[in-house]
Amino acid sequence: MTNIKFDTSALKQFVDENELKEIKPMLNTARDELLNGTGVESEMRQWMTLPIDYDKEEFSRIKQAANKIQSDSKILVVIGIGGSYLGAKMALDFLHDNFYESADSNKYPKVVFAGNSISGSYVNDLIKLIGDKDFSVNVISKSGTTTEPSIAFRIFRQLLINKYGKDEANQRIYVTTDAKNGALRQEVNENNYESFVIPNGIGGRYSVLSAVGLLPIAASGADIDQLMKGAADAQKHYMDTSLEDNGALQYAAYRNILYRKGYTNEILENYEPNLRFLAEWWKQLAGETEGKSNKGIYPSSANFSTDLHSLGQYIQQGMRNLMETVVRIEEPQSDIKIPVTGNNNDGIQYLEGKSMNYVNDKAFQSVIIAHTNGGVPNMVVNLKDQSEYSLGELIYFFEFAIAVSGYLNGINPFNQPGVEDYKSNMFALLGKPGYEDLKNKIEKDM
């Protein structure tokens, strides 16, 4: 079934065979907490069964909305931050070629993102990109009051109204929000926007397989039926198999064995440039899930071979608190051979006639050898290809493994209390009503 093969052969010098057996009882307890809902905040586990138990009527409406966007828009502006944009951005980059967004001849709309920063320059640049092109907006926020997307939605909604008038603008706004409550739900009711639901039992970082990710992914021309099928098959596999046959459980186990030995920083790596946002999505998933109570593996990323020329030195000979997890694509989207020129001025005549993917794979093998010899444990997630089916499985692999890993480390995997701290300070400094006392305290301490 699985398009994923989890390889731990490079861990032999770092993890003894008995250590996996010793952590297994704790791992099984963590898995059972997740599966049976006996762990903390169990109401936030709806993502676990989402690939099979999803709203079929809404799924159909998502595809209809995507078809409408494709027919009347050259650009779709997706407004959201954190899990409300990272999953979709990751999937679009993963599934399409590296320059799909810059191809004006593409029959599908460009999907671009806003509301993930507070940069006026970025917004102005995006407005210039839109120019006089037809566009639509998909705003994603459970509360409807998150600062960054709220600012962006005000700006792009006004652009729509200025261009099309209020009635047609309302037909070009798609809202993904809470089913009943919140500022955006109120606006949906007042303006009759097309709307989709963020389920109550799914946090932002686990939401890519809900309407949060599915509408932008479908609008880009990707096959969301295959995406959900890959995730559904993964759900059956990872929920029903034991440690010996379950790569996701093995990943959770090994990274925690290494963490307890002092390997506190994990680098997610790839060898394909359009997998960069896979790591960005994974960093939120891992960081928000595990980084609490002064505990947790610190998630970082690297894109090889590019970052071998910047981070490679540190990984090879820096502090020995690093572990690496490589996402390796077995069958890349395309390939090209190195030309035969008849001279060796550039010193690569020995590579003539070989494919770039062949060279890339040898670089991967070389790095594994060098880094393990240098004292850095390596794990490899081998993924068959960059299809929708494979991505669906990969999403579920990481979501399941990281949730188990949180429980295994005695952490609530589904809250993020620390995220609110900076927001309160920002609201106070911006003069938001209700934060006067905090503002006075901050100004006194400054």
Short mmCIF file of C-alpha atoms in Angstrom, two decimals:
data_model
loop_
_atom_site.label_atom_id
_atom_site.label_comp_id
_atom_site.label_asym_id
_atom_site.label_seq_id
_atom_site.Cartn_x
_atom_site.Cartn_y
_atom_site.Cartn_z
CA MET A 1 0.00 0.00 0.00
CA THR A 2 2.41 2.59 1.22
CA ASN A 3 4.38 4.91 -1.05
CA ILE A 4 6.61 5.70 1.93
CA LYS A 5 9.60 3.66 3.05
CA PHE A 6 11.14 4.79 6.32
CA ASP A 7 14.86 4.02 6.39
CA THR A 8 16.85 3.94 9.64
CA SER A 9 19.91 2.10 8.35
CA ALA A 10 22.10 5.18 9.02
CA LEU A 11 21.20 5.12 12.73
CA LYS A 12 23.16 1.98 13.59
CA GLN A 13 26.00 3.78 15.34
CA PHE A 14 23.58 6.01 17.27
CA VAL A 15 20.77 3.70 18.43
CA ASP A 16 21.16 0.17 19.80
CA GLU A 17 18.58 -2.49 18.91
CA ASN A 18 17.46 -2.83 22.51
CA GLU A 19 16.57 0.87 22.74
CA LEU A 20 13.66 0.51 20.34
CA LYS A 21 12.34 -2.38 22.43
CA GLU A 22 12.75 -0.35 25.61
CA ILE A 23 10.80 2.64 24.32
CA LYS A 24 8.07 0.50 22.75
CA PRO A 25 5.82 0.28 25.88
CA MET A 26 5.88 4.08 26.24
CA LEU A 27 5.30 4.49 22.50
CA ASN A 28 2.31 2.16 22.61
CA THR A 29 0.86 4.12 25.51
CA ALA A 30 1.25 7.37 23.56
CA ARG A 31 -0.30 5.79 20.47
CA ASP A 32 -3.23 4.46 22.50
CA GLU A 33 -3.78 7.90 24.07
CA LEU A 34 -4.08 9.30 20.56
CA LEU A 35 -6.21 6.51 19.10
CA ASN A 36 -8.55 6.07 22.05
CA GLY A 37 -8.91 9.72 23.00
CA THR A 38 -7.57 9.23 26.52
CA GLY A 39 -4.84 11.88 26.14
CA VAL A 40 -5.22 15.57 26.94
CA GLU A 41 -7.30 17.72 24.59
CA SER A 42 -8.59 14.65 22.80
CA GLU A 43 -11.38 16.72 21.23
CA MET A 44 -8.75 18.07 18.79
CA ARG A 45 -8.23 14.72 17.06
CA GLN A 46 -10.76 15.11 14.25
CA TRP A 47 -7.92 15.31 11.71
CA MET A 48 -7.19 11.63 12.41
CA THR A 49 -10.31 10.37 10.63
CA LEU A 50 -10.77 13.32 8.28
CA PRO A 51 -9.38 11.52 5.17
CA ILE A 52 -12.30 9.06 5.34
CA ASP A 53 -14.93 10.79 7.48
CA TYR A 54 -15.23 14.17 5.75
CA ASP A 55 -18.23 16.20 4.61
CA LYS A 56 -18.90 14.85 1.11
CA GLU A 57 -21.36 17.63 0.27
CA GLU A 58 -18.84 20.31 1.20
CA PHE A 59 -16.13 18.46 -0.72
CA SER A 60 -18.33 18.66 -3.82
CA ARG A 61 -18.89 22.38 -3.25
CA ILE A 62 -15.14 22.89 -2.93
CA LYS A 63 -14.64 21.39 -6.38
CA GLN A 64 -17.46 23.52 -7.79
CA ALA A 65 -15.95 26.67 -6.30
CA ALA A 66 -12.54 25.71 -7.70
CA ASN A 67 -14.08 25.31 -11.16
CA LYS A 68 -15.71 28.75 -10.89
CA ILE A 69 -12.43 30.35 -9.83
CA GLN A 70 -10.67 28.67 -12.75
CA SER A 71 -13.30 29.99 -15.16
CA ASP A 72 -13.42 33.62 -14.02
CA SER A 73 -10.06 34.42 -12.40
CA LYS A 74 -6.43 34.61 -13.44
CA ILE A 75 -5.32 34.98 -9.81
CA LEU A 76 -6.60 33.55 -6.54
CA VAL A 77 -5.43 35.47 -3.47
CA VAL A 78 -5.41 33.15 -0.45
CA ILE A 79 -5.43 35.11 2.80
CA GLY A 80 -4.32 33.36 5.97
CA ILE A 81 -1.41 32.80 8.34
CA GLY A 82 0.18 29.78 10.01
CA GLY A 83 -1.77 26.62 9.27
CA SER A 84 -4.24 28.66 7.25
CA TYR A 85 -1.65 29.09 4.51
CA LEU A 86 1.38 26.84 5.05
CA GLY A 87 -0.39 23.60 4.16
CA ALA A 88 -1.81 24.93 0.90
CA LYS A 89 1.46 26.62 -0.08
CA MET A 90 3.38 23.43 0.69
CA ALA A 91 1.00 21.33 -1.41
CA LEU A 92 1.01 23.68 -4.40
CA ASP A 93 4.81 23.77 -4.52
CA PHE A 94 5.05 20.01 -3.99
CA LEU A 95 2.57 19.09 -6.74
CA HIS A 96 3.45 21.60 -9.47
CA ASP A 97 6.63 22.43 -11.32
CA ASN A 98 9.01 25.00 -9.91
CA PHE A 99 7.82 27.93 -12.03
CA TYR A 100 4.12 27.21 -12.39
CA GLU A 101 3.12 30.50 -10.74
CA SER A 102 5.03 32.57 -13.29
CA ALA A 103 3.51 30.90 -16.36
CA ASP A 104 0.93 33.32 -17.74
CA SER A 105 -0.15 30.68 -20.25
CA ASN A 106 -1.20 28.33 -17.44
CA LYS A 107 -4.88 27.41 -17.85
CA TYR A 108 -5.29 27.47 -14.09
CA PRO A 109 -5.14 30.64 -11.98
CA LYS A 110 -2.03 31.66 -10.13
CA VAL A 111 -2.53 31.00 -6.45
CA VAL A 112 -0.77 33.65 -4.37
CA PHE A 113 -0.78 34.28 -0.64
CA ALA A 114 -1.37 37.31 1.56
CA GLY A 115 -2.05 37.93 5.23
CA ASN A 116 0.96 35.89 6.33
CA SER A 117 3.02 38.97 7.21
CA ILE A 118 2.48 42.65 8.04
CA SER A 119 4.64 43.92 5.19
CA GLY A 120 3.17 46.83 3.25
CA SER A 121 5.78 46.31 0.54
CA TYR A 122 4.65 42.72 -0.01
CA VAL A 123 1.00 43.76 -0.32
CA ASN A 124 1.84 46.55 -2.77
CA ASP A 125 3.91 44.14 -4.85
CA LEU A 126 0.99 41.71 -4.92
CA ILE A 127 -1.39 44.45 -5.99
CA LYS A 128 1.01 45.27 -8.86
CA LEU A 129 1.06 41.59 -9.82
CA ILE A 130 -2.73 41.51 -10.00
CA GLY A 131 -2.85 44.69 -12.09
CA ASP A 132 -5.98 44.58 -14.26
CA LYS A 133 -6.28 40.78 -14.14
CA ASP A 134 -9.45 39.15 -12.91
CA PHE A 135 -9.02 37.76 -9.42
CA SER A 136 -10.83 36.15 -6.50
CA VAL A 137 -10.09 35.93 -2.77
CA ASN A 138 -10.17 33.00 -0.34
CA VAL A 139 -9.88 34.28 3.23
CA ILE A 140 -9.14 31.68 5.91
CA SER A 141 -9.47 32.35 9.63
CA LYS A 142 -11.39 30.56 12.36
CA SER A 143 -11.94 33.65 14.48
CA GLY A 144 -11.88 36.24 11.72
CA THR A 145 -9.97 38.60 14.00
CA THR A 146 -6.36 37.49 13.51
CA THR A 147 -4.45 40.69 12.80
CA GLU A 148 -2.44 39.80 9.68
CA PRO A 149 -5.24 38.23 7.61
CA SER A 150 -7.79 40.76 8.82
CA ILE A 151 -5.66 43.61 7.47
CA ALA A 152 -5.11 41.82 4.16
CA PHE A 153 -8.80 40.96 3.76
CA ARG A 154 -9.80 44.60 4.23
CA ILE A 155 -7.38 45.64 1.50
CA PHE A 156 -8.22 42.97 -1.08
CA ARG A 157 -11.96 43.07 -0.44
CA GLN A 158 -11.86 46.79 -1.18
CA LEU A 159 -9.90 46.11 -4.36
CA LEU A 160 -12.59 43.66 -5.44
CA ILE A 161 -15.35 46.17 -4.71
CA ASN A 162 -13.51 48.93 -6.58
CA LYS A 163 -13.04 46.69 -9.60
CA TYR A 164 -16.33 44.78 -9.77
CA GLY A 165 -18.83 46.56 -7.53
CA LYS A 166 -20.12 45.09 -4.27
CA ASP A 167 -22.48 42.47 -5.72
CA GLU A 168 -19.94 40.82 -8.03
CA ALA A 169 -17.17 41.23 -5.47
CA ASN A 170 -19.26 39.19 -3.05
CA GLN A 171 -19.38 36.41 -5.65
CA ARG A 172 -15.58 36.39 -5.81
CA ILE A 173 -15.01 36.04 -2.07
CA TYR A 174 -14.72 32.56 -0.58
CA VAL A 175 -14.56 32.29 3.20
CA THR A 176 -13.20 29.37 5.22
CA THR A 177 -14.05 29.82 8.88
CA ASP A 178 -15.92 28.52 11.91
CA ALA A 179 -19.26 26.89 11.21
CA LYS A 180 -21.30 29.16 13.51
CA ASN A 181 -19.25 31.78 15.30
CA GLY A 182 -16.72 34.54 14.71
CA ALA A 183 -16.38 37.76 12.75
CA LEU A 184 -16.01 36.07 9.37
CA ARG A 185 -19.08 33.91 9.90
CA GLN A 186 -21.02 37.10 10.61
CA GLU A 187 -19.73 38.62 7.35
CA VAL A 188 -20.73 35.47 5.47
CA ASN A 189 -24.26 35.82 6.82
CA GLU A 190 -24.42 39.51 5.96
CA ASN A 191 -22.95 39.27 2.44
CA ASN A 192 -23.89 35.76 1.30
CA TYR A 193 -20.28 34.79 0.59
CA GLU A 194 -19.61 31.20 -0.46
CA SER A 195 -18.27 29.60 2.70
CA PHE A 196 -16.57 26.47 3.97
CA VAL A 197 -15.99 25.16 7.47
CA ILE A 198 -12.90 24.77 9.63
CA PRO A 199 -13.96 21.85 11.87
CA ASN A 200 -13.89 22.55 15.60
CA GLY A 201 -11.81 19.45 16.27
CA ILE A 202 -8.94 20.40 13.96
CA GLY A 203 -6.19 22.91 14.81
CA GLY A 204 -4.58 25.03 12.12
CA ARG A 205 -1.41 22.97 11.76
CA TYR A 206 -3.49 19.81 11.17
CA SER A 207 -5.95 21.45 8.76
CA VAL A 208 -4.47 21.04 5.28
CA LEU A 209 -6.81 18.16 4.36
CA SER A 210 -9.87 20.23 5.30
CA ALA A 211 -11.37 23.07 3.26
CA VAL A 212 -8.46 25.20 4.54
CA GLY A 213 -6.11 23.51 2.10
CA LEU A 214 -8.44 21.77 -0.33
CA LEU A 215 -9.92 24.86 -2.03
CA PRO A 216 -6.60 26.49 -2.99
CA ILE A 217 -5.17 23.10 -3.98
CA ALA A 218 -8.17 22.29 -6.18
CA ALA A 219 -8.16 25.77 -7.73
CA SER A 220 -4.55 25.20 -8.81
CA GLY A 221 -5.65 22.22 -10.91
CA ALA A 222 -4.48 19.47 -8.56
CA ASP A 223 -6.54 16.31 -7.97
CA ILE A 224 -7.94 16.50 -4.44
CA ASP A 225 -9.67 13.13 -4.83
CA GLN A 226 -6.28 11.44 -5.13
CA LEU A 227 -4.90 13.58 -2.30
CA MET A 228 -7.63 12.34 0.02
CA LYS A 229 -7.26 8.76 -1.20
CA GLY A 230 -3.57 8.76 -0.30
CA ALA A 231 -4.37 10.15 3.13
CA ALA A 232 -7.23 7.65 3.62
CA ASP A 233 -4.98 4.70 2.81
CA ALA A 234 -2.36 6.12 5.16
CA GLN A 235 -4.98 6.49 7.91
CA LYS A 236 -5.89 2.81 7.64
CA HIS A 237 -2.25 1.74 7.60
CA TYR A 238 -0.79 3.89 10.36
CA MET A 239 -3.73 3.52 12.73
CA ASP A 240 -3.96 -0.27 12.40
CA THR A 241 -0.36 -1.55 12.27
CA SER A 242 2.12 -2.16 15.05
CA LEU A 243 5.57 -0.60 15.47
CA GLU A 244 7.39 -3.24 13.41
CA ASP A 245 5.40 -2.39 10.24
CA ASN A 246 4.59 1.25 10.95
CA GLY A 247 7.03 3.86 9.65
CA ALA A 248 5.24 6.74 11.36
CA LEU A 249 5.50 5.07 14.77
CA GLN A 250 9.13 4.21 14.08
CA TYR A 251 9.84 7.85 13.21
CA ALA A 252 8.22 9.00 16.46
CA ALA A 253 10.19 6.42 18.43
CA TYR A 254 13.63 7.05 16.94
CA ARG A 255 13.45 10.84 17.08
CA ASN A 256 12.54 10.59 20.78
CA ILE A 257 15.31 8.09 21.51
CA LEU A 258 17.74 10.53 19.92
CA TYR A 259 16.19 13.52 21.73
CA ARG A 260 16.77 11.83 25.07
CA LYS A 261 20.43 11.40 24.12
CA GLY A 262 20.89 15.12 23.55
CA TYR A 263 20.05 15.41 19.85
CA THR A 264 17.66 18.28 20.48
CA ASN A 265 17.58 19.88 17.00
CA GLU A 266 16.04 18.12 14.00
CA ILE A 267 16.75 19.30 10.45
CA LEU A 268 14.19 18.30 7.81
CA GLU A 269 16.03 18.13 4.49
CA ASN A 270 15.25 17.61 0.83
CA TYR A 271 17.01 17.59 -2.52
CA GLU A 272 14.23 19.18 -4.60
CA PRO A 273 13.73 22.98 -4.50
CA ASN A 274 9.94 22.73 -4.65
CA LEU A 275 9.93 20.84 -1.34
CA ARG A 276 11.09 23.88 0.61
CA PHE A 277 7.61 24.67 1.89
CA LEU A 278 7.11 21.07 2.91
CA ALA A 279 9.71 21.84 5.57
CA GLU A 280 8.01 25.13 6.47
CA TRP A 281 4.72 23.29 7.01
CA TRP A 282 6.49 20.54 9.01
CA LYS A 283 8.25 23.14 11.18
CA GLN A 284 4.93 24.55 12.34
CA LEU A 285 3.51 21.05 12.83
CA ALA A 286 6.46 19.94 14.96
CA GLY A 287 7.21 23.24 16.68
CA GLU A 288 3.69 24.07 17.83
CA THR A 289 2.99 20.45 18.76
CA GLU A 290 6.12 19.76 20.82
CA GLY A 291 7.65 23.06 21.95
CA LYS A 292 6.13 23.45 25.42
CA SER A 293 7.01 23.17 29.11
CA ASN A 294 10.67 23.85 28.30
CA LYS A 295 10.74 20.64 26.27
CA GLY A 296 10.59 19.57 22.65
CA ILE A 297 12.74 18.91 19.60
CA TYR A 298 13.63 22.15 17.81
CA PRO A 299 12.54 21.90 14.13
CA SER A 300 14.70 23.44 11.42
CA SER A 301 15.25 22.78 7.73
CA ALA A 302 17.76 22.71 4.92
CA ASN A 303 17.47 22.47 1.15
CA PHE A 304 20.26 20.47 -0.43
CA SER A 305 22.47 20.63 -2.30
CA THR A 306 22.04 24.45 -2.04
CA ASP A 307 22.44 24.66 1.75
CA LEU A 308 25.42 22.33 1.77
CA HIS A 309 27.34 25.43 0.65
CA SER A 310 26.13 27.43 3.67
CA LEU A 311 25.01 25.11 6.49
CA GLY A 312 27.10 22.11 5.50
CA GLN A 313 30.12 23.14 7.53
CA TYR A 314 28.11 23.54 10.73
CA ILE A 315 26.24 20.27 10.26
CA GLN A 316 29.52 18.45 9.66
CA GLN A 317 31.56 19.89 12.53
CA GLY A 318 29.37 22.09 14.72
CA MET A 319 27.63 21.22 17.99
CA ARG A 320 26.61 17.57 18.11
CA ASN A 321 23.00 18.22 19.06
CA LEU A 322 21.67 17.72 15.51
CA MET A 323 19.70 14.94 13.86
CA GLU A 324 18.60 14.91 10.24
CA THR A 325 15.47 13.61 8.53
CA VAL A 326 15.64 13.55 4.75
CA VAL A 327 12.54 13.48 2.53
CA ARG A 328 13.82 11.78 -0.61
CA ILE A 329 11.81 11.54 -3.82
CA GLU A 330 12.51 8.22 -5.55
CA GLU A 331 10.98 9.25 -8.89
CA PRO A 332 11.42 13.03 -9.39
CA GLN A 333 9.04 14.90 -11.65
CA SER A 334 11.49 15.11 -14.56
CA ASP A 335 15.16 14.77 -15.47
CA ILE A 336 17.77 16.03 -17.93
CA LYS A 337 21.13 14.69 -19.07
CA ILE A 338 24.41 16.57 -18.82
CA PRO A 339 25.59 17.47 -22.34
CA VAL A 340 28.66 15.95 -23.99
CA THR A 341 30.90 18.87 -25.04
CA GLY A 342 34.21 17.23 -25.92
CA ASN A 343 36.26 19.29 -23.46
CA ASN A 344 36.95 19.29 -19.75
CA ASN A 345 37.41 22.99 -19.02
CA ASP A 346 34.81 22.85 -16.26
CA GLY A 347 36.21 19.64 -14.78
CA ILE A 348 32.98 17.64 -15.11
CA GLN A 349 33.67 15.64 -18.25
CA TYR A 350 33.36 12.49 -16.14
CA LEU A 351 29.66 13.35 -15.67
CA GLU A 352 28.85 13.71 -19.38
CA GLY A 353 25.79 11.75 -20.43
CA LYS A 354 24.67 11.15 -16.87
CA SER A 355 21.36 12.54 -15.62
CA MET A 356 21.09 15.32 -13.05
CA ASN A 357 18.90 13.08 -10.90
CA TYR A 358 21.69 10.49 -10.87
CA VAL A 359 24.16 13.13 -9.64
CA ASN A 360 21.62 14.44 -7.11
CA ASP A 361 21.11 10.97 -5.69
CA LYS A 362 24.86 10.40 -5.36
CA ALA A 363 25.07 13.73 -3.52
CA PHE A 364 22.37 12.47 -1.13
CA GLN A 365 24.28 9.23 -0.50
CA SER A 366 27.52 11.13 0.02
CA VAL A 367 25.97 13.49 2.54
CA ILE A 368 24.51 10.62 4.56
CA ILE A 369 27.95 9.01 4.79
CA ALA A 370 29.74 12.27 5.66
CA HIS A 371 27.25 13.46 8.25
CA THR A 372 26.90 10.13 10.04
CA ASN A 373 30.70 9.85 10.13
CA GLY A 374 30.68 13.36 11.59
CA GLY A 375 28.34 12.32 14.39
CA VAL A 376 24.93 13.37 13.05
CA PRO A 377 22.15 10.72 13.08
CA ASN A 378 20.21 10.44 9.82
CA MET A 379 16.75 9.10 9.04
CA VAL A 380 15.27 8.94 5.53
CA VAL A 381 11.64 9.18 4.47
CA ASN A 382 11.68 7.68 0.97
CA LEU A 383 8.64 8.84 -1.00
CA LYS A 384 7.81 7.25 -4.34
CA ASP A 385 6.92 10.42 -6.26
CA GLN A 386 5.37 13.88 -6.07
CA SER A 387 1.82 12.84 -6.91
CA GLU A 388 -1.31 13.88 -5.05
CA TYR A 389 -1.68 10.36 -3.67
CA SER A 390 1.87 10.35 -2.27
CA LEU A 391 1.43 13.81 -0.76
CA GLY A 392 -1.76 12.73 0.99
CA GLU A 393 0.10 9.84 2.54
CA LEU A 394 3.08 11.99 3.51
CA ILE A 395 0.84 14.55 5.24
CA TYR A 396 -0.79 11.84 7.31
CA PHE A 397 2.57 10.21 8.07
CA PHE A 398 3.93 13.39 9.64
CA GLU A 399 0.69 14.39 11.39
CA PHE A 400 0.31 10.97 13.02
CA ALA A 401 3.98 10.67 13.97
CA ILE A 402 4.27 14.15 15.46
CA ALA A 403 1.05 13.79 17.49
CA VAL A 404 2.28 10.48 18.94
CA SER A 405 5.66 12.09 19.57
CA GLY A 406 4.01 14.86 21.60
CA TYR A 407 2.23 12.42 23.89
CA LEU A 408 5.39 10.33 24.13
CA ASN A 409 7.22 13.36 25.49
CA GLY A 410 4.51 14.19 28.02
CA ILE A 411 3.25 17.22 26.08
CA ASN A 412 -0.23 18.33 25.02
CA PRO A 413 0.13 18.03 21.22
CA PHE A 414 -2.87 20.20 20.39
CA ASN A 415 -2.49 23.54 22.14
CA GLN A 416 -0.12 26.47 21.58
CA PRO A 417 -0.36 28.76 24.63
CA GLY A 418 2.95 30.50 23.94
CA VAL A 419 1.71 31.89 20.63
CA GLU A 420 -0.60 34.25 22.48
CA ASP A 421 2.17 36.05 24.40
CA TYR A 422 3.51 38.15 21.55
CA LYS A 423 -0.04 38.91 20.36
CA SER A 424 -0.98 40.47 23.69
CA ASN A 425 2.13 42.66 23.63
CA MET A 426 1.44 43.70 20.03
CA PHE A 427 -2.18 44.57 20.80
CA ALA A 428 -1.04 46.67 23.76
CA LEU A 429 1.58 48.57 21.74
CA LEU A 430 -0.90 49.17 18.91
CA GLY A 431 -3.42 50.62 21.36
CA LYS A 432 -6.13 47.96 21.05
CA PRO A 433 -8.95 48.63 23.55
CA GLY A 434 -8.73 46.45 26.64
CA TYR A 435 -4.93 46.30 26.73
CA GLU A 436 -4.26 49.63 28.45
CA ASP A 437 -2.77 48.13 31.64
CA LEU A 438 -0.39 45.92 29.67
CA LYS A 439 0.64 48.88 27.52
CA ASN A 440 1.46 50.92 30.62
CA LYS A 441 3.52 48.04 32.03
CA ILE A 442 5.45 47.56 28.79
CA GLU A 443 6.19 51.27 28.45
CA LYS A 444 7.32 51.40 32.07
CA ASP A 445 9.69 48.46 31.52
CA MET A 446 11.09 49.73 28.23
#
